[in-house]
Short mmCIF file of N, CA, C and O in Angstrom, two decimals:
data_model
loop_
_atom_site.label_atom_id
_atom_site.label_comp_id
_atom_site.label_asym_id
_atom_site.label_seq_id
_atom_site.Cartn_x
_atom_site.Cartn_y
_atom_site.Cartn_z
N MET A 520 -142.52 40.94 172.52
CA MET A 520 -142.34 42.15 171.78
C MET A 520 -143.42 43.14 172.15
O MET A 520 -144.55 42.76 172.41
N THR A 521 -143.00 44.33 172.12
CA THR A 521 -143.92 45.39 172.49
C THR A 521 -144.40 46.10 171.25
O THR A 521 -143.90 45.86 170.14
N ASN A 522 -145.36 46.93 171.48
CA ASN A 522 -145.88 47.72 170.37
C ASN A 522 -144.78 48.58 169.74
O ASN A 522 -144.78 48.82 168.55
N LYS A 523 -143.89 49.03 170.61
CA LYS A 523 -142.81 49.86 170.12
C LYS A 523 -141.90 49.04 169.21
O LYS A 523 -141.49 49.51 168.15
N ASP A 524 -141.62 47.83 169.59
CA ASP A 524 -140.80 46.95 168.76
C ASP A 524 -141.51 46.64 167.45
O ASP A 524 -140.89 46.59 166.39
N ASP A 525 -142.81 46.42 167.54
CA ASP A 525 -143.59 46.16 166.33
C ASP A 525 -143.54 47.37 165.39
O ASP A 525 -143.43 47.23 164.17
N TYR A 526 -143.63 48.52 166.00
CA TYR A 526 -143.60 49.75 165.20
C TYR A 526 -142.25 49.88 164.50
O TYR A 526 -142.19 50.16 163.31
N TYR A 527 -141.14 49.64 165.21
CA TYR A 527 -139.81 49.73 164.60
C TYR A 527 -139.64 48.67 163.53
O TYR A 527 -139.06 48.92 162.47
N TYR A 528 -140.15 47.49 163.79
CA TYR A 528 -140.07 46.41 162.81
C TYR A 528 -140.84 46.78 161.54
O TYR A 528 -140.34 46.62 160.44
N TYR A 529 -142.06 47.24 161.74
CA TYR A 529 -142.89 47.64 160.62
C TYR A 529 -142.22 48.80 159.86
O TYR A 529 -142.16 48.80 158.63
N PHE A 530 -141.69 49.77 160.56
CA PHE A 530 -141.02 50.92 159.95
C PHE A 530 -139.79 50.45 159.17
O PHE A 530 -139.52 50.91 158.06
N SER A 531 -139.04 49.50 159.72
CA SER A 531 -137.85 48.96 159.05
C SER A 531 -138.24 48.25 157.76
O SER A 531 -137.58 48.38 156.73
N LEU A 532 -139.34 47.47 157.82
CA LEU A 532 -139.81 46.78 156.61
C LEU A 532 -140.24 47.78 155.53
O LEU A 532 -139.94 47.60 154.35
N MET A 533 -140.94 48.82 155.96
CA MET A 533 -141.38 49.85 155.02
C MET A 533 -140.18 50.56 154.41
O MET A 533 -140.14 50.82 153.19
N ALA A 534 -139.20 50.89 155.23
CA ALA A 534 -138.00 51.57 154.76
C ALA A 534 -137.24 50.67 153.80
O ALA A 534 -136.76 51.11 152.74
N ALA A 535 -137.11 49.40 154.14
CA ALA A 535 -136.40 48.45 153.28
C ALA A 535 -137.13 48.29 151.95
O ALA A 535 -136.51 48.24 150.88
N SER A 536 -138.45 48.23 152.00
CA SER A 536 -139.25 48.11 150.79
C SER A 536 -139.06 49.34 149.90
O SER A 536 -138.90 49.24 148.68
N ARG A 537 -139.09 50.52 150.53
CA ARG A 537 -138.91 51.77 149.78
C ARG A 537 -137.50 51.81 149.17
O ARG A 537 -137.33 52.17 148.00
N ILE A 538 -136.51 51.39 149.93
CA ILE A 538 -135.13 51.37 149.43
C ILE A 538 -135.00 50.39 148.27
O ILE A 538 -134.38 50.69 147.25
N ASN A 539 -135.65 49.22 148.40
CA ASN A 539 -135.62 48.24 147.30
C ASN A 539 -136.27 48.80 146.05
O ASN A 539 -135.79 48.58 144.93
N ASN A 540 -137.40 49.49 146.24
CA ASN A 540 -138.08 50.10 145.09
C ASN A 540 -137.18 51.15 144.43
O ASN A 540 -137.09 51.23 143.20
N GLU A 541 -136.51 51.96 145.25
CA GLU A 541 -135.60 52.98 144.69
C GLU A 541 -134.43 52.33 143.96
O GLU A 541 -134.03 52.78 142.89
N ILE A 542 -133.92 51.24 144.54
CA ILE A 542 -132.83 50.50 143.89
C ILE A 542 -133.30 49.96 142.55
O ILE A 542 -132.59 50.07 141.54
N ASP A 543 -134.51 49.38 142.52
CA ASP A 543 -135.05 48.86 141.27
C ASP A 543 -135.21 49.97 140.23
O ASP A 543 -134.88 49.78 139.05
N GLN A 544 -135.72 51.12 140.66
CA GLN A 544 -135.88 52.25 139.73
C GLN A 544 -134.53 52.71 139.19
O GLN A 544 -134.38 52.98 138.00
N LEU A 545 -133.55 52.80 140.09
CA LEU A 545 -132.21 53.21 139.67
C LEU A 545 -131.60 52.20 138.70
O LEU A 545 -130.94 52.57 137.72
N MET A 546 -131.81 50.92 138.98
CA MET A 546 -131.30 49.88 138.08
C MET A 546 -131.94 49.99 136.70
O MET A 546 -131.27 49.86 135.68
N ASN A 547 -133.26 50.22 136.68
CA ASN A 547 -133.96 50.40 135.41
C ASN A 547 -133.41 51.62 134.66
O ASN A 547 -133.20 51.57 133.43
N GLN A 548 -133.21 52.70 135.39
CA GLN A 548 -132.64 53.90 134.76
C GLN A 548 -131.25 53.62 134.21
O GLN A 548 -130.90 54.06 133.10
N MET A 549 -130.45 52.89 134.97
CA MET A 549 -129.10 52.55 134.50
C MET A 549 -129.16 51.70 133.23
O MET A 549 -128.39 51.92 132.29
N GLN A 550 -130.09 50.75 133.20
CA GLN A 550 -130.23 49.91 132.01
C GLN A 550 -130.65 50.75 130.81
O GLN A 550 -130.15 50.56 129.69
N GLN A 551 -131.58 51.68 131.02
CA GLN A 551 -132.01 52.55 129.93
C GLN A 551 -130.85 53.42 129.44
O GLN A 551 -130.66 53.61 128.22
N ILE A 552 -130.08 53.95 130.37
CA ILE A 552 -128.93 54.78 130.01
C ILE A 552 -127.90 53.96 129.24
O ILE A 552 -127.35 54.41 128.22
N GLU A 553 -127.64 52.73 129.69
CA GLU A 553 -126.68 51.86 128.98
C GLU A 553 -127.18 51.55 127.57
O GLU A 553 -126.40 51.52 126.63
N THR A 554 -128.48 51.31 127.44
CA THR A 554 -129.05 51.05 126.12
C THR A 554 -128.87 52.27 125.22
O THR A 554 -128.48 52.13 124.05
N GLN A 555 -129.16 53.45 125.75
CA GLN A 555 -128.97 54.68 124.97
C GLN A 555 -127.51 54.86 124.59
O GLN A 555 -127.20 55.24 123.46
N GLN A 556 -126.61 54.57 125.51
CA GLN A 556 -125.18 54.71 125.23
C GLN A 556 -124.77 53.78 124.08
O GLN A 556 -124.01 54.18 123.20
N ARG A 557 -125.27 52.53 124.10
CA ARG A 557 -124.95 51.60 123.02
C ARG A 557 -125.48 52.11 121.68
O ARG A 557 -124.80 52.04 120.66
N LYS A 558 -126.71 52.65 121.69
CA LYS A 558 -127.29 53.19 120.46
C LYS A 558 -126.48 54.39 119.97
O LYS A 558 -126.20 54.52 118.78
N PHE A 559 -126.10 55.28 120.88
CA PHE A 559 -125.32 56.45 120.51
C PHE A 559 -123.95 56.04 119.96
O PHE A 559 -123.46 56.61 118.98
N LYS A 560 -123.34 55.04 120.58
CA LYS A 560 -122.03 54.57 120.11
C LYS A 560 -122.17 53.98 118.71
O LYS A 560 -121.34 54.25 117.83
N ALA A 561 -123.19 53.18 118.48
CA ALA A 561 -123.41 52.59 117.16
C ALA A 561 -123.65 53.69 116.13
O ALA A 561 -123.11 53.65 115.01
N SER A 562 -124.44 54.68 116.49
CA SER A 562 -124.71 55.80 115.60
C SER A 562 -123.43 56.58 115.32
O SER A 562 -123.13 56.94 114.18
N ARG A 563 -122.65 56.83 116.36
CA ARG A 563 -121.38 57.55 116.20
C ARG A 563 -120.44 56.78 115.30
O ARG A 563 -119.81 57.34 114.39
N ASP A 564 -120.35 55.47 115.50
CA ASP A 564 -119.46 54.65 114.67
C ASP A 564 -119.90 54.70 113.21
O ASP A 564 -119.06 54.78 112.31
N SER A 565 -121.19 54.65 112.99
CA SER A 565 -121.72 54.72 111.63
C SER A 565 -121.38 56.07 110.99
O SER A 565 -120.96 56.13 109.83
N ILE A 566 -121.56 57.14 111.75
CA ILE A 566 -121.26 58.48 111.23
C ILE A 566 -119.77 58.63 110.93
O ILE A 566 -119.38 59.16 109.89
N LEU A 567 -118.92 58.14 111.84
CA LEU A 567 -117.48 58.21 111.62
C LEU A 567 -117.07 57.42 110.39
O LEU A 567 -116.22 57.86 109.60
N SER A 568 -117.67 56.27 110.20
CA SER A 568 -117.38 55.45 109.02
C SER A 568 -117.79 56.19 107.75
O SER A 568 -117.05 56.21 106.76
N GLU A 569 -118.96 56.78 107.78
CA GLU A 569 -119.44 57.52 106.61
C GLU A 569 -118.55 58.74 106.34
O GLU A 569 -118.25 59.05 105.18
N MET A 570 -118.13 59.41 107.40
CA MET A 570 -117.23 60.56 107.23
C MET A 570 -115.91 60.14 106.59
O MET A 570 -115.39 60.82 105.70
N LYS A 571 -115.38 59.00 107.02
CA LYS A 571 -114.14 58.49 106.45
C LYS A 571 -114.33 58.19 104.97
O LYS A 571 -113.48 58.54 104.14
N MET A 572 -115.44 57.55 104.63
CA MET A 572 -115.72 57.22 103.24
C MET A 572 -115.84 58.50 102.40
O MET A 572 -115.30 58.60 101.30
N LEU A 573 -116.55 59.50 102.92
CA LEU A 573 -116.72 60.75 102.19
C LEU A 573 -115.39 61.48 102.02
O LEU A 573 -115.14 62.09 100.97
N LYS A 574 -114.54 61.42 103.03
CA LYS A 574 -113.22 62.05 102.94
C LYS A 574 -112.40 61.38 101.84
O LYS A 574 -111.75 62.07 101.04
N GLU A 575 -112.44 60.06 101.78
CA GLU A 575 -111.72 59.33 100.74
C GLU A 575 -112.27 59.68 99.35
O GLU A 575 -111.50 59.86 98.40
N LYS A 576 -113.58 59.78 99.24
CA LYS A 576 -114.19 60.16 97.97
C LYS A 576 -113.75 61.56 97.55
O LYS A 576 -113.46 61.82 96.39
N ARG A 577 -113.73 62.48 98.52
CA ARG A 577 -113.31 63.85 98.23
C ARG A 577 -111.86 63.88 97.75
O ARG A 577 -111.53 64.55 96.77
N GLN A 578 -110.99 63.13 98.42
CA GLN A 578 -109.59 63.09 98.02
C GLN A 578 -109.44 62.52 96.62
O GLN A 578 -108.66 63.03 95.81
N GLN A 579 -110.20 61.49 96.31
CA GLN A 579 -110.15 60.90 94.96
C GLN A 579 -110.66 61.90 93.93
O GLN A 579 -110.08 62.03 92.86
N SER A 580 -111.71 62.61 94.27
CA SER A 580 -112.25 63.62 93.34
C SER A 580 -111.24 64.73 93.10
O SER A 580 -111.10 65.21 91.97
N GLU A 581 -110.55 65.14 94.16
CA GLU A 581 -109.54 66.18 94.02
C GLU A 581 -108.39 65.71 93.14
O GLU A 581 -107.86 66.49 92.35
N LYS A 582 -108.02 64.44 93.25
CA LYS A 582 -106.95 63.90 92.41
C LYS A 582 -107.33 63.92 90.94
O LYS A 582 -106.50 64.20 90.09
N THR A 583 -108.56 63.60 90.63
CA THR A 583 -108.99 63.57 89.23
C THR A 583 -109.38 64.95 88.73
O THR A 583 -109.36 65.20 87.53
N PHE A 584 -109.69 65.87 89.64
CA PHE A 584 -110.13 67.20 89.22
C PHE A 584 -109.00 68.01 88.60
O PHE A 584 -109.19 68.64 87.57
N MET A 585 -107.82 67.99 89.22
CA MET A 585 -106.71 68.83 88.74
C MET A 585 -106.32 68.50 87.30
O MET A 585 -106.20 69.41 86.48
N PRO A 586 -106.11 67.24 86.95
CA PRO A 586 -105.78 66.95 85.54
C PRO A 586 -106.91 67.37 84.59
O PRO A 586 -106.65 67.88 83.50
N LYS A 587 -108.13 67.19 85.03
CA LYS A 587 -109.25 67.59 84.18
C LYS A 587 -109.30 69.10 84.03
O LYS A 587 -109.62 69.62 82.96
N GLN A 588 -108.96 69.82 85.09
CA GLN A 588 -108.93 71.28 85.05
C GLN A 588 -107.86 71.74 84.06
O GLN A 588 -108.10 72.63 83.25
N ARG A 589 -106.68 71.13 84.12
CA ARG A 589 -105.60 71.49 83.19
C ARG A 589 -106.01 71.16 81.75
O ARG A 589 -105.76 71.93 80.84
N SER A 590 -106.64 70.01 81.58
CA SER A 590 -107.09 69.61 80.24
C SER A 590 -108.12 70.59 79.71
O SER A 590 -108.08 70.97 78.54
N LEU A 591 -109.02 71.03 80.57
CA LEU A 591 -110.03 72.00 80.16
C LEU A 591 -109.38 73.30 79.73
O LEU A 591 -109.74 73.87 78.69
N GLN A 592 -108.39 73.77 80.49
CA GLN A 592 -107.70 75.01 80.13
C GLN A 592 -106.99 74.86 78.80
O GLN A 592 -107.02 75.77 77.96
N SER A 593 -106.36 73.73 78.58
CA SER A 593 -105.68 73.48 77.31
C SER A 593 -106.67 73.45 76.15
O SER A 593 -106.42 74.05 75.09
N LEU A 594 -107.79 72.78 76.36
CA LEU A 594 -108.81 72.71 75.30
C LEU A 594 -109.41 74.09 75.02
O LEU A 594 -109.68 74.42 73.85
N GLU A 595 -109.60 74.90 76.06
CA GLU A 595 -110.11 76.25 75.84
C GLU A 595 -109.12 77.09 75.05
O GLU A 595 -109.52 77.86 74.17
N ALA A 596 -107.83 76.94 75.33
CA ALA A 596 -106.81 77.68 74.58
C ALA A 596 -106.80 77.23 73.12
O ALA A 596 -106.71 78.06 72.20
N SER A 597 -106.91 75.91 72.89
CA SER A 597 -106.96 75.39 71.52
C SER A 597 -108.20 75.90 70.79
O SER A 597 -108.12 76.28 69.61
N LEU A 598 -109.30 75.93 71.49
CA LEU A 598 -110.54 76.43 70.89
C LEU A 598 -110.39 77.89 70.49
O LEU A 598 -110.79 78.30 69.40
N HIS A 599 -109.78 78.68 71.37
CA HIS A 599 -109.58 80.10 71.08
C HIS A 599 -108.68 80.27 69.84
O HIS A 599 -108.96 81.10 68.97
N ALA A 600 -107.62 79.46 69.75
CA ALA A 600 -106.73 79.52 68.59
C ALA A 600 -107.48 79.13 67.32
O ALA A 600 -107.32 79.77 66.27
N MET A 601 -108.31 78.10 67.41
CA MET A 601 -109.09 77.67 66.23
C MET A 601 -110.08 78.74 65.81
O MET A 601 -110.29 78.97 64.61
N GLU A 602 -110.70 79.39 66.77
CA GLU A 602 -111.64 80.46 66.43
C GLU A 602 -110.93 81.61 65.75
O GLU A 602 -111.45 82.21 64.79
N SER A 603 -109.72 81.93 66.21
CA SER A 603 -108.94 82.99 65.57
C SER A 603 -108.58 82.61 64.15
O SER A 603 -108.70 83.43 63.22
N THR A 604 -108.16 81.37 63.97
CA THR A 604 -107.83 80.88 62.62
C THR A 604 -109.06 80.91 61.72
O THR A 604 -108.99 81.34 60.56
N ARG A 605 -110.19 80.49 62.26
CA ARG A 605 -111.42 80.51 61.47
C ARG A 605 -111.77 81.93 61.04
O ARG A 605 -112.14 82.16 59.89
N GLU A 606 -111.65 82.88 61.94
CA GLU A 606 -111.97 84.27 61.61
C GLU A 606 -111.04 84.80 60.54
O GLU A 606 -111.49 85.49 59.61
N SER A 607 -109.75 84.48 60.63
CA SER A 607 -108.82 84.98 59.61
C SER A 607 -109.08 84.31 58.26
O SER A 607 -109.02 84.96 57.21
N LEU A 608 -109.41 83.01 58.29
CA LEU A 608 -109.74 82.32 57.02
C LEU A 608 -111.04 82.85 56.43
O LEU A 608 -111.18 82.98 55.21
N LYS A 609 -111.98 83.16 57.31
CA LYS A 609 -113.26 83.71 56.86
C LYS A 609 -113.04 85.08 56.18
O LYS A 609 -113.63 85.37 55.15
N ALA A 610 -112.18 85.89 56.79
CA ALA A 610 -111.89 87.20 56.21
C ALA A 610 -111.15 87.05 54.89
O ALA A 610 -111.40 87.80 53.93
N GLU A 611 -110.27 86.07 54.80
CA GLU A 611 -109.51 85.83 53.57
C GLU A 611 -110.39 85.30 52.46
O GLU A 611 -110.14 85.55 51.27
N LEU A 612 -111.44 84.61 52.83
CA LEU A 612 -112.33 84.00 51.84
C LEU A 612 -112.97 85.04 50.94
O LEU A 612 -113.17 84.81 49.76
N GLY A 613 -113.23 86.21 51.43
CA GLY A 613 -113.90 87.24 50.63
C GLY A 613 -112.96 88.08 49.79
O GLY A 613 -113.40 88.97 49.07
N THR A 614 -111.67 87.81 49.82
CA THR A 614 -110.73 88.63 49.04
C THR A 614 -110.39 87.97 47.71
O THR A 614 -110.49 86.76 47.55
N ASP A 615 -109.98 88.80 46.76
CA ASP A 615 -109.56 88.32 45.45
C ASP A 615 -108.14 87.79 45.57
O ASP A 615 -107.24 88.49 46.03
N LEU A 616 -107.93 86.55 45.18
CA LEU A 616 -106.63 85.92 45.35
C LEU A 616 -105.56 86.59 44.48
O LEU A 616 -104.41 86.72 44.88
N LEU A 617 -105.95 87.02 43.28
CA LEU A 617 -104.97 87.65 42.39
C LEU A 617 -104.41 88.94 42.97
O LEU A 617 -103.25 89.27 42.77
N SER A 618 -105.23 89.65 43.74
CA SER A 618 -104.77 90.93 44.29
C SER A 618 -103.67 90.73 45.33
O SER A 618 -102.91 91.64 45.62
N GLN A 619 -103.57 89.53 45.85
CA GLN A 619 -102.55 89.25 46.85
C GLN A 619 -101.22 88.83 46.21
O GLN A 619 -100.21 88.74 46.89
N LEU A 620 -101.23 88.59 44.89
CA LEU A 620 -100.01 88.18 44.20
C LEU A 620 -99.24 89.40 43.73
O LEU A 620 -99.79 90.48 43.52
N SER A 621 -97.94 89.20 43.52
CA SER A 621 -97.14 90.29 42.95
C SER A 621 -97.55 90.49 41.49
O SER A 621 -98.21 89.64 40.88
N LEU A 622 -97.13 91.61 40.89
CA LEU A 622 -97.49 91.90 39.49
C LEU A 622 -96.96 90.83 38.56
O LEU A 622 -97.64 90.40 37.62
N GLU A 623 -95.77 90.38 38.81
CA GLU A 623 -95.17 89.35 37.97
C GLU A 623 -95.98 88.06 38.05
O GLU A 623 -96.26 87.42 37.03
N ASP A 624 -96.39 87.67 39.29
CA ASP A 624 -97.19 86.46 39.46
C ASP A 624 -98.56 86.62 38.83
O ASP A 624 -99.10 85.68 38.24
N GLN A 625 -99.15 87.83 38.88
CA GLN A 625 -100.45 88.08 38.25
C GLN A 625 -100.33 87.90 36.74
O GLN A 625 -101.21 87.29 36.11
N ARG A 626 -99.23 88.40 36.13
CA ARG A 626 -99.02 88.24 34.66
C ARG A 626 -98.88 86.77 34.32
O ARG A 626 -99.42 86.30 33.32
N ARG A 627 -98.15 86.06 35.17
CA ARG A 627 -97.93 84.64 34.92
C ARG A 627 -99.27 83.89 34.98
O ARG A 627 -99.53 83.03 34.12
N VAL A 628 -100.13 84.20 35.94
CA VAL A 628 -101.45 83.57 36.04
C VAL A 628 -102.28 83.91 34.80
O VAL A 628 -102.95 83.04 34.23
N ASP A 629 -102.22 85.16 34.37
CA ASP A 629 -102.96 85.56 33.15
C ASP A 629 -102.46 84.77 31.95
O ASP A 629 -103.27 84.29 31.13
N ASP A 630 -101.15 84.62 31.84
CA ASP A 630 -100.59 83.85 30.71
C ASP A 630 -101.04 82.40 30.78
O ASP A 630 -101.40 81.81 29.74
N LEU A 631 -101.03 81.83 31.96
CA LEU A 631 -101.47 80.43 32.10
C LEU A 631 -102.95 80.27 31.77
O LEU A 631 -103.35 79.29 31.14
N ASN A 632 -103.75 81.25 32.17
CA ASN A 632 -105.19 81.20 31.85
C ASN A 632 -105.39 81.27 30.33
O ASN A 632 -106.25 80.58 29.78
N ASP A 633 -104.59 82.11 29.66
CA ASP A 633 -104.68 82.20 28.17
C ASP A 633 -104.30 80.87 27.52
O ASP A 633 -104.99 80.41 26.60
N GLU A 634 -103.26 80.25 28.02
CA GLU A 634 -102.83 78.95 27.47
C GLU A 634 -103.93 77.90 27.69
O GLU A 634 -104.18 77.07 26.80
N ILE A 635 -104.55 77.93 28.85
CA ILE A 635 -105.62 76.97 29.13
C ILE A 635 -106.78 77.15 28.17
O ILE A 635 -107.33 76.18 27.63
N ARG A 636 -107.16 78.40 27.92
CA ARG A 636 -108.27 78.68 26.99
C ARG A 636 -107.93 78.18 25.57
O ARG A 636 -108.78 77.62 24.90
N GLN A 637 -106.69 78.41 25.15
CA GLN A 637 -106.29 77.97 23.81
C GLN A 637 -106.31 76.46 23.69
O GLN A 637 -106.73 75.92 22.68
N LEU A 638 -105.87 75.79 24.77
CA LEU A 638 -105.88 74.34 24.75
C LEU A 638 -107.29 73.76 24.77
O LEU A 638 -107.53 72.69 24.23
N GLN A 639 -108.20 74.48 25.38
CA GLN A 639 -109.58 73.99 25.45
C GLN A 639 -110.32 74.16 24.14
O GLN A 639 -111.29 73.47 23.89
N GLN A 640 -109.82 75.04 23.26
CA GLN A 640 -110.50 75.26 21.97
C GLN A 640 -110.11 74.31 20.91
O GLN A 640 -109.50 73.48 20.72
#
């Protein structure tokens, strides 16, 4: 072998070593990328599962919301009617009951009151 052959041999070994190192680096990078991909997939699956659960919760809430909304509206209407009744009863409370009777009924009440007084004596 000549020096030239030695030089080519040495150069080939160096090139092969460099190529092996690059292959090793690329393999390491591929492994890191695959690891990241697995982590991302697991994270994505978790997020999708949580989204599905939240969607189901929202649908259930919407199902129970509408009847409650109708019930609230009904109760508010009942409350308004009760408040109106209370106001009219409150206004009636301050009036003289006899003044609301006809003259004949007022005489009859007076007669009954006289009879009660006589019976009490």
